[in-house]
mmCIF file of C-alpha atoms and ligand atoms in Angstrom:
data_model
loop_
_atom_site.group_PDB
_atom_site.id
_atom_site.type_symbol
_atom_site.label_atom_id
_atom_site.label_comp_id
_atom_site.label_asym_id
_atom_site.label_seq_id
_atom_site.Cartn_x
_atom_site.Cartn_y
_atom_site.Cartn_z
ATOM 1 C CA MET B 1 144.164 98.739 75.638
ATOM 2 C CA THR B 2 144.311 100.594 72.422
ATOM 3 C CA HIS B 3 141.421 101.622 70.218
ATOM 4 C CA GLN B 4 142.598 99.121 67.651
ATOM 5 C CA GLU B 5 141.577 96.061 69.858
ATOM 6 C CA SER B 6 140.384 94.181 66.755
ATOM 7 C CA GLY B 7 143.047 94.980 64.382
ATOM 8 C CA TYR B 8 143.497 97.183 61.455
ATOM 9 C CA PHE B 9 140.479 97.724 58.908
ATOM 10 C CA THR B 10 140.788 95.607 55.994
ATOM 11 C CA GLU B 11 138.381 94.678 53.287
ATOM 12 C CA ALA B 12 137.910 91.182 54.906
ATOM 13 C CA THR B 13 137.298 92.350 58.451
ATOM 14 C CA SER B 14 135.745 95.639 57.672
ATOM 15 C CA ALA B 15 132.332 95.184 59.752
ATOM 16 C CA GLU B 16 133.892 93.452 62.723
ATOM 17 C CA VAL B 17 136.478 96.140 63.124
ATOM 18 C CA VAL B 18 133.861 98.741 63.058
ATOM 19 C CA ILE B 19 131.438 96.935 65.444
ATOM 20 C CA ALA B 20 134.244 96.358 67.680
ATOM 21 C CA ARG B 21 134.811 100.126 68.104
ATOM 22 C CA ASN B 22 131.282 100.523 69.415
ATOM 23 C CA ALA B 23 132.014 98.214 72.423
ATOM 24 C CA ARG B 24 131.699 100.991 75.066
ATOM 25 C CA ALA B 25 128.251 102.423 73.988
ATOM 26 C CA GLN B 26 126.017 103.227 76.832
ATOM 27 C CA ASP B 27 122.827 102.560 74.867
ATOM 28 C CA GLU B 28 122.447 98.758 74.437
ATOM 29 C CA ARG B 29 119.738 98.976 71.992
ATOM 30 C CA LEU B 30 121.485 101.491 70.018
ATOM 31 C CA LYS B 31 124.573 99.214 69.815
ATOM 32 C CA ALA B 32 122.674 96.165 68.897
ATOM 33 C CA VAL B 33 120.761 98.164 66.131
ATOM 34 C CA MET B 34 124.168 99.869 64.820
ATOM 35 C CA ASP B 35 125.949 96.425 64.931
ATOM 36 C CA VAL B 36 123.208 95.042 62.644
ATOM 37 C CA ILE B 37 123.157 97.965 60.462
ATOM 38 C CA THR B 38 126.984 98.148 60.076
ATOM 39 C CA ARG B 39 127.063 94.283 59.425
ATOM 40 C CA LYS B 40 124.137 94.384 56.644
ATOM 41 C CA LEU B 41 125.590 97.510 55.076
ATOM 42 C CA HIS B 42 129.117 96.376 54.879
ATOM 43 C CA GLU B 43 127.620 93.021 53.394
ATOM 44 C CA ALA B 44 125.658 94.851 50.883
ATOM 45 C CA VAL B 45 128.697 97.161 49.825
ATOM 46 C CA LYS B 46 130.742 94.019 49.316
ATOM 47 C CA GLU B 47 128.143 92.496 47.185
ATOM 48 C CA ILE B 48 127.535 95.579 45.049
ATOM 49 C CA GLU B 49 131.046 96.724 44.849
ATOM 50 C CA PRO B 50 130.043 100.330 44.014
ATOM 51 C CA THR B 51 132.540 102.694 42.256
ATOM 52 C CA GLU B 52 133.476 105.733 43.920
ATOM 53 C CA GLU B 53 131.127 107.686 41.593
ATOM 54 C CA GLU B 54 128.255 105.418 42.245
ATOM 55 C CA TRP B 55 128.715 105.863 46.119
ATOM 56 C CA PHE B 56 128.843 109.600 45.688
ATOM 57 C CA LYS B 57 125.510 109.378 43.637
ATOM 58 C CA ALA B 58 123.891 107.441 46.648
ATOM 59 C CA ILE B 59 125.093 110.078 49.080
ATOM 60 C CA MET B 60 123.661 112.807 46.831
ATOM 61 C CA PHE B 61 120.358 110.769 46.670
ATOM 62 C CA LEU B 62 120.211 110.818 50.401
ATOM 63 C CA THR B 63 121.440 114.727 50.415
ATOM 64 C CA ASN B 64 118.514 115.626 48.093
ATOM 65 C CA THR B 65 116.045 113.449 49.988
ATOM 66 C CA GLY B 66 116.820 115.570 53.060
ATOM 67 C CA HIS B 67 116.720 118.746 51.108
ATOM 68 C CA MET B 68 113.179 117.831 50.105
ATOM 69 C CA CYS B 69 111.975 117.528 53.653
ATOM 70 C CA ASN B 70 110.077 120.615 55.177
ATOM 71 C CA GLU B 71 107.190 121.073 57.571
ATOM 72 C CA TRP B 72 104.644 119.615 54.841
ATOM 73 C CA ARG B 73 106.902 117.041 52.944
ATOM 74 C CA GLN B 74 108.698 114.201 54.727
ATOM 75 C CA GLU B 75 110.770 112.580 51.880
ATOM 76 C CA PHE B 76 112.469 110.001 53.860
ATOM 77 C CA ILE B 77 108.975 108.635 55.044
ATOM 78 C CA LEU B 78 108.169 108.539 51.446
ATOM 79 C CA LEU B 79 111.723 106.430 50.754
ATOM 80 C CA SER B 80 110.722 104.105 53.645
ATOM 81 C CA ASP B 81 107.096 103.764 52.040
ATOM 82 C CA VAL B 82 108.226 102.932 48.637
ATOM 83 C CA LEU B 83 110.933 100.417 50.003
ATOM 84 C CA GLY B 84 108.102 98.547 51.655
ATOM 85 C CA VAL B 85 109.924 99.276 55.164
ATOM 86 C CA SER B 86 106.998 101.397 56.288
ATOM 87 C CA MET B 87 104.639 98.418 55.846
ATOM 88 C CA LEU B 88 107.214 96.017 57.474
ATOM 89 C CA VAL B 89 107.434 98.128 60.708
ATOM 90 C CA ASP B 90 103.560 98.404 60.551
ATOM 91 C CA ALA B 91 103.403 94.718 60.239
ATOM 92 C CA ILE B 92 105.858 93.929 63.213
ATOM 93 C CA ASN B 93 104.170 96.478 65.564
ATOM 94 C CA ASN B 94 100.708 95.398 64.691
ATOM 95 C CA ARG B 95 100.508 91.736 64.752
ATOM 96 C CA LYS B 96 96.908 91.188 65.686
ATOM 97 C CA PRO B 97 94.827 88.444 67.201
ATOM 98 C CA SER B 98 93.013 86.156 64.733
ATOM 99 C CA GLY B 99 89.749 88.060 63.594
ATOM 100 C CA ALA B 100 90.878 91.509 64.220
ATOM 101 C CA SER B 101 91.100 94.140 61.315
ATOM 102 C CA GLU B 102 94.452 94.478 59.878
ATOM 103 C CA SER B 103 96.384 97.736 59.945
ATOM 104 C CA THR B 104 98.077 99.752 57.103
ATOM 105 C CA VAL B 105 100.221 102.823 56.608
ATOM 106 C CA LEU B 106 98.930 106.345 58.079
ATOM 107 C CA GLY B 107 100.219 108.390 55.182
ATOM 108 C CA PRO B 108 100.981 112.117 55.191
ATOM 109 C CA PHE B 109 97.460 113.341 54.839
ATOM 110 C CA HIS B 110 96.032 113.038 58.363
ATOM 111 C CA VAL B 111 94.496 115.999 60.082
ATOM 112 C CA ALA B 112 94.423 115.725 63.864
ATOM 113 C CA ASP B 113 91.560 118.586 64.289
ATOM 114 C CA ALA B 114 89.067 117.052 61.886
ATOM 115 C CA PRO B 115 85.391 117.962 62.954
ATOM 116 C CA GLU B 116 83.267 115.420 64.694
ATOM 117 C CA LEU B 117 80.115 115.034 62.830
ATOM 118 C CA PRO B 118 76.719 113.447 63.424
ATOM 119 C CA MET B 119 76.015 110.028 62.115
ATOM 120 C CA GLY B 120 75.022 110.010 58.423
ATOM 121 C CA ALA B 121 76.811 113.333 57.635
ATOM 122 C CA ASP B 122 78.107 114.102 54.213
ATOM 123 C CA ILE B 123 81.886 114.479 54.477
ATOM 124 C CA CYS B 124 81.884 115.865 50.835
ATOM 125 C CA LEU B 125 81.642 119.500 51.093
ATOM 126 C CA ASP B 126 81.729 120.477 47.601
ATOM 127 C CA ALA B 127 79.097 118.167 46.070
ATOM 128 C CA LYS B 128 81.834 116.833 43.631
ATOM 129 C CA GLY B 129 82.017 113.209 42.666
ATOM 130 C CA GLU B 130 79.950 110.000 42.504
ATOM 131 C CA PRO B 131 77.840 109.755 45.968
ATOM 132 C CA MET B 132 78.710 106.925 48.258
ATOM 133 C CA ARG B 133 77.223 105.617 51.549
ATOM 134 C CA VAL B 134 79.749 103.859 53.819
ATOM 135 C CA ARG B 135 78.502 101.884 56.657
ATOM 136 C CA GLY B 136 79.333 99.208 59.046
ATOM 137 C CA ARG B 137 79.871 98.241 62.622
ATOM 138 C CA ILE B 138 82.643 98.300 65.027
ATOM 139 C CA LEU B 139 83.045 94.903 66.811
ATOM 140 C CA ASP B 140 85.612 93.165 69.334
ATOM 141 C CA THR B 141 87.082 89.949 68.282
ATOM 142 C CA ALA B 142 84.153 88.070 69.878
ATOM 143 C CA GLY B 143 81.712 89.811 67.652
ATOM 144 C CA ASN B 144 80.225 92.086 70.287
ATOM 145 C CA PRO B 145 79.563 95.745 69.335
ATOM 146 C CA ILE B 146 81.645 98.572 70.492
ATOM 147 C CA ALA B 147 79.870 101.636 71.543
ATOM 148 C CA SER B 148 81.269 105.094 71.228
ATOM 149 C CA ALA B 149 84.389 104.114 69.335
ATOM 150 C CA LYS B 150 86.090 106.996 67.699
ATOM 151 C CA ILE B 151 86.126 106.933 63.903
ATOM 152 C CA ASP B 152 88.409 109.005 62.067
ATOM 153 C CA VAL B 153 87.945 108.989 58.324
ATOM 154 C CA TRP B 154 89.534 110.767 55.484
ATOM 155 C CA GLN B 155 89.850 110.288 51.752
ATOM 156 C CA ALA B 156 90.884 111.770 48.475
ATOM 157 C CA ASN B 157 88.241 113.280 46.175
ATOM 158 C CA ASP B 158 87.078 112.373 42.696
ATOM 159 C CA GLU B 159 90.245 113.673 41.428
ATOM 160 C CA GLY B 160 92.595 111.877 43.772
ATOM 161 C CA PHE B 161 93.376 115.072 45.669
ATOM 162 C CA TYR B 162 93.076 115.622 49.569
ATOM 163 C CA ASP B 163 91.945 118.840 50.744
ATOM 164 C CA VAL B 164 95.397 119.718 52.249
ATOM 165 C CA GLN B 165 96.785 119.375 48.809
ATOM 166 C CA GLN B 166 94.468 121.802 47.256
ATOM 167 C CA LYS B 167 93.893 124.759 49.631
ATOM 168 C CA GLY B 168 91.666 127.412 48.178
ATOM 169 C CA ILE B 169 90.343 124.875 45.718
ATOM 170 C CA GLN B 170 88.540 122.216 47.925
ATOM 171 C CA PRO B 171 86.958 123.597 51.196
ATOM 172 C CA ASP B 172 88.835 122.969 54.496
ATOM 173 C CA PHE B 173 88.197 119.692 56.035
ATOM 174 C CA ASN B 174 86.596 118.390 52.565
ATOM 175 C CA LEU B 175 86.148 114.539 52.881
ATOM 176 C CA ARG B 176 87.225 114.110 56.500
ATOM 177 C CA GLY B 177 85.310 113.891 59.713
ATOM 178 C CA VAL B 178 85.129 112.003 63.111
ATOM 179 C CA PHE B 179 82.095 109.735 64.182
ATOM 180 C CA ARG B 180 81.124 107.884 67.096
ATOM 181 C CA SER B 181 79.734 104.445 66.863
ATOM 182 C CA ASN B 182 76.223 103.839 68.063
ATOM 183 C CA PRO B 183 75.301 101.558 70.925
ATOM 184 C CA ASP B 184 74.992 98.600 68.389
ATOM 185 C CA GLY B 185 78.564 99.396 67.054
ATOM 186 C CA SER B 186 77.170 100.980 63.885
ATOM 187 C CA TYR B 187 78.329 103.838 61.984
ATOM 188 C CA TRP B 188 77.685 105.420 58.608
ATOM 189 C CA PHE B 189 78.313 108.509 56.757
ATOM 190 C CA ARG B 190 78.341 109.599 53.028
ATOM 191 C CA GLY B 191 81.223 110.773 50.905
ATOM 192 C CA VAL B 192 82.119 110.415 47.097
ATOM 193 C CA LYS B 193 83.984 107.541 45.542
ATOM 194 C CA PRO B 194 87.847 108.405 45.809
ATOM 195 C CA LYS B 195 90.113 108.190 43.048
ATOM 196 C CA PHE B 196 93.552 106.489 42.797
ATOM 197 C CA TYR B 197 96.364 109.021 43.009
ATOM 198 C CA PRO B 198 100.199 109.418 43.028
ATOM 199 C CA ILE B 199 102.214 109.673 46.149
ATOM 200 C CA PRO B 200 104.087 113.072 45.960
ATOM 201 C CA ASP B 201 106.533 112.029 43.215
ATOM 202 C CA ASP B 202 108.057 115.599 42.177
ATOM 203 C CA GLY B 203 111.326 114.798 44.458
ATOM 204 C CA PRO B 204 114.189 112.205 44.473
ATOM 205 C CA VAL B 205 111.854 109.530 45.377
ATOM 206 C CA GLY B 206 109.581 109.990 42.427
ATOM 207 C CA LYS B 207 112.724 110.065 40.525
ATOM 208 C CA LEU B 208 114.042 106.905 41.978
ATOM 209 C CA LEU B 209 110.500 105.236 41.160
ATOM 210 C CA GLY B 210 110.703 106.512 37.493
ATOM 211 C CA ALA B 211 114.217 105.091 37.136
ATOM 212 C CA LEU B 212 112.955 101.559 38.414
ATOM 213 C CA GLY B 213 110.287 101.594 36.026
ATOM 214 C CA ARG B 214 107.725 101.856 38.729
ATOM 215 C CA HIS B 215 104.564 104.125 38.993
ATOM 216 C CA PRO B 216 103.724 106.325 41.641
ATOM 217 C CA TYR B 217 100.100 105.332 42.269
ATOM 218 C CA ARG B 218 98.209 104.199 45.283
ATOM 219 C CA PRO B 219 94.754 102.544 44.420
ATOM 220 C CA ALA B 220 91.533 104.312 45.715
ATOM 221 C CA HIS B 221 91.040 104.024 49.340
ATOM 222 C CA LEU B 222 89.557 105.462 52.141
ATOM 223 C CA HIS B 223 91.661 106.067 55.750
ATOM 224 C CA TYR B 224 90.440 105.267 59.096
ATOM 225 C CA ILE B 225 91.655 105.446 62.561
ATOM 226 C CA VAL B 226 89.394 103.482 65.070
ATOM 227 C CA GLU B 227 89.790 104.035 68.610
ATOM 228 C CA ALA B 228 87.943 102.854 71.850
ATOM 229 C CA GLU B 229 88.699 102.535 75.156
ATOM 230 C CA GLY B 230 90.619 99.278 76.255
ATOM 231 C CA TYR B 231 91.294 98.318 72.572
ATOM 232 C CA ASP B 232 94.254 98.810 70.439
ATOM 233 C CA ARG B 233 94.057 101.718 68.171
ATOM 234 C CA LEU B 234 93.499 100.634 64.477
ATOM 235 C CA VAL B 235 95.145 102.627 61.688
ATOM 236 C CA THR B 236 94.017 101.192 58.358
ATOM 237 C CA HIS B 237 92.436 101.868 55.156
ATOM 238 C CA ILE B 238 89.587 100.196 53.026
ATOM 239 C CA PHE B 239 90.286 99.810 49.120
ATOM 240 C CA ASP B 240 88.306 99.497 46.174
ATOM 241 C CA PRO B 241 89.201 95.972 44.748
ATOM 242 C CA ASP B 242 88.319 97.115 41.348
ATOM 243 C CA ASP B 243 90.931 99.893 41.054
ATOM 244 C CA PRO B 244 93.478 99.558 38.347
ATOM 245 C CA TYR B 245 96.345 99.795 40.871
ATOM 246 C CA ILE B 246 94.903 97.345 43.435
ATOM 247 C CA THR B 247 97.705 94.929 42.848
ATOM 248 C CA SER B 248 100.594 97.435 42.526
ATOM 249 C CA ASP B 249 100.163 100.047 45.445
ATOM 250 C CA ALA B 250 103.391 102.155 45.391
ATOM 251 C CA VAL B 251 103.534 101.770 48.955
ATOM 252 C CA PHE B 252 102.326 98.106 49.344
ATOM 253 C CA GLY B 253 99.691 99.066 51.843
ATOM 254 C CA VAL B 254 96.903 96.780 50.492
ATOM 255 C CA LYS B 255 95.689 93.668 52.237
ATOM 256 C CA GLU B 256 93.079 91.265 51.000
ATOM 257 C CA SER B 257 91.161 91.648 54.309
ATOM 258 C CA LEU B 258 90.818 95.376 53.640
ATOM 259 C CA LEU B 259 89.227 94.945 50.241
ATOM 260 C CA ALA B 260 85.530 96.640 50.323
ATOM 261 C CA LYS B 261 83.044 96.286 47.536
ATOM 262 C CA PHE B 262 81.662 99.418 46.121
ATOM 263 C CA VAL B 263 78.212 98.377 45.186
ATOM 264 C CA PRO B 264 76.238 100.592 42.871
ATOM 265 C CA VAL B 265 72.376 100.988 43.882
ATOM 266 C CA SER B 266 70.163 102.480 41.435
ATOM 267 C CA ASP B 267 66.721 100.879 42.611
ATOM 268 C CA PRO B 268 64.490 103.906 43.144
ATOM 269 C CA ALA B 269 62.952 102.467 46.387
ATOM 270 C CA GLU B 270 66.477 101.584 47.592
ATOM 271 C CA VAL B 271 67.785 104.977 46.827
ATOM 272 C CA ALA B 272 64.801 106.771 48.588
ATOM 273 C CA THR B 273 65.288 104.642 51.775
ATOM 274 C CA ALA B 274 68.840 105.439 51.814
ATOM 275 C CA GLY B 275 67.592 109.188 51.615
ATOM 276 C CA PHE B 276 69.982 109.755 48.343
ATOM 277 C CA ASP B 277 68.691 111.850 45.319
ATOM 278 C CA GLY B 278 70.009 109.291 42.835
ATOM 279 C CA PRO B 279 72.118 106.299 42.198
ATOM 280 C CA PHE B 280 75.027 105.830 44.816
ATOM 281 C CA LEU B 281 77.666 103.286 45.588
ATOM 282 C CA ASP B 282 77.118 101.381 48.776
ATOM 283 C CA VAL B 283 80.225 100.348 50.860
ATOM 284 C CA ALA B 284 79.761 97.936 53.905
ATOM 285 C CA PHE B 285 82.961 97.417 56.200
ATOM 286 C CA ASP B 286 83.039 96.237 59.651
ATOM 287 C CA PHE B 287 86.128 96.749 61.850
ATOM 288 C CA VAL B 288 87.282 94.314 64.497
ATOM 289 C CA LEU B 289 89.231 95.705 67.301
ATOM 290 C CA SER B 290 91.679 93.854 69.373
ATOM 291 C CA ARG B 291 91.724 94.224 73.218
ATOM 292 C CA LYS B 292 94.712 96.172 74.737
ATOM 293 C CA GLY B 293 97.604 93.757 75.838
HETATM 294 C C1 LIG X 301 98.141 108.093 51.748
HETATM 295 O O1 LIG X 301 97.657 106.914 51.450
HETATM 296 O O2 LIG X 301 97.623 108.951 51.984
HETATM 297 C C2 LIG X 301 99.793 107.828 51.558
HETATM 298 C C3 LIG X 301 100.371 106.883 52.065
HETATM 299 C C4 LIG X 301 101.735 106.657 52.006
HETATM 300 C C5 LIG X 301 102.484 107.697 51.131
HETATM 301 C C6 LIG X 301 101.697 108.664 50.477
HETATM 302 C C7 LIG X 301 100.398 108.948 50.614
HETATM 303 FE FE1 LIG X 302 95.672 107.997 51.102
#
């Protein structure tokens, strides 16, 4: 057998010839993946019919995307995000039973070692922004409370920046914390109203968005990872439905079930009962976890 088992490469047979060449691959999954990618990529190139200059531009775009990556910046993940692929992979891998809370992208600003805080703690360490109370319950799909669930939250500040983007300006661990749900599944903490913000757009992905006439903004949100023994880990956000970018998230992370009302509270009696000094925003949101398996 020669290595030209399926004939010479022609425009018409290009994908089949390349796929046939992989026949002796050791890893079946790799072969299956590369077969699909080869077929779809050749199909795209045949439809687009790029000039050689255009193809080189594409190669340089990917080269620059790689050059932009470092310990803190993963430009390929941003590319996957703005192409909707991150959300698609998330959807495929987090199909939930009915009633369970939906997931969304993790994003690049999670910090693994945020401090565990007592219930009701204020995660805003610099007193900047509009005070907010966030509360709710962690439940199973039958509506039973889940006690001692780990609730890891993080959010941007009132100017749309995470602490890790403003080292030396914001205190370390500003607007992030880990809480454990009460025996009745409840949790609450204080923060400040987050603002919409642009995904990092000073690299090739930002340039691409600009060229496509797209903005780089994500609507205001709070990130959550909720974990409990025997349940699937939930990586999600809650979103401000009144945000100007709520229907045009740059990374397609918004789901209708994740919209949470930010309700202004100014009645002095209610303010005093909640333990605030003045008006605040009240955000109530329950999370429903699905059982493992
Ligand atoms: C975030 O929400 O933190 C985020 C998600 C995707 C890309 C950039 C930021
Ligand atoms: Fe975010």
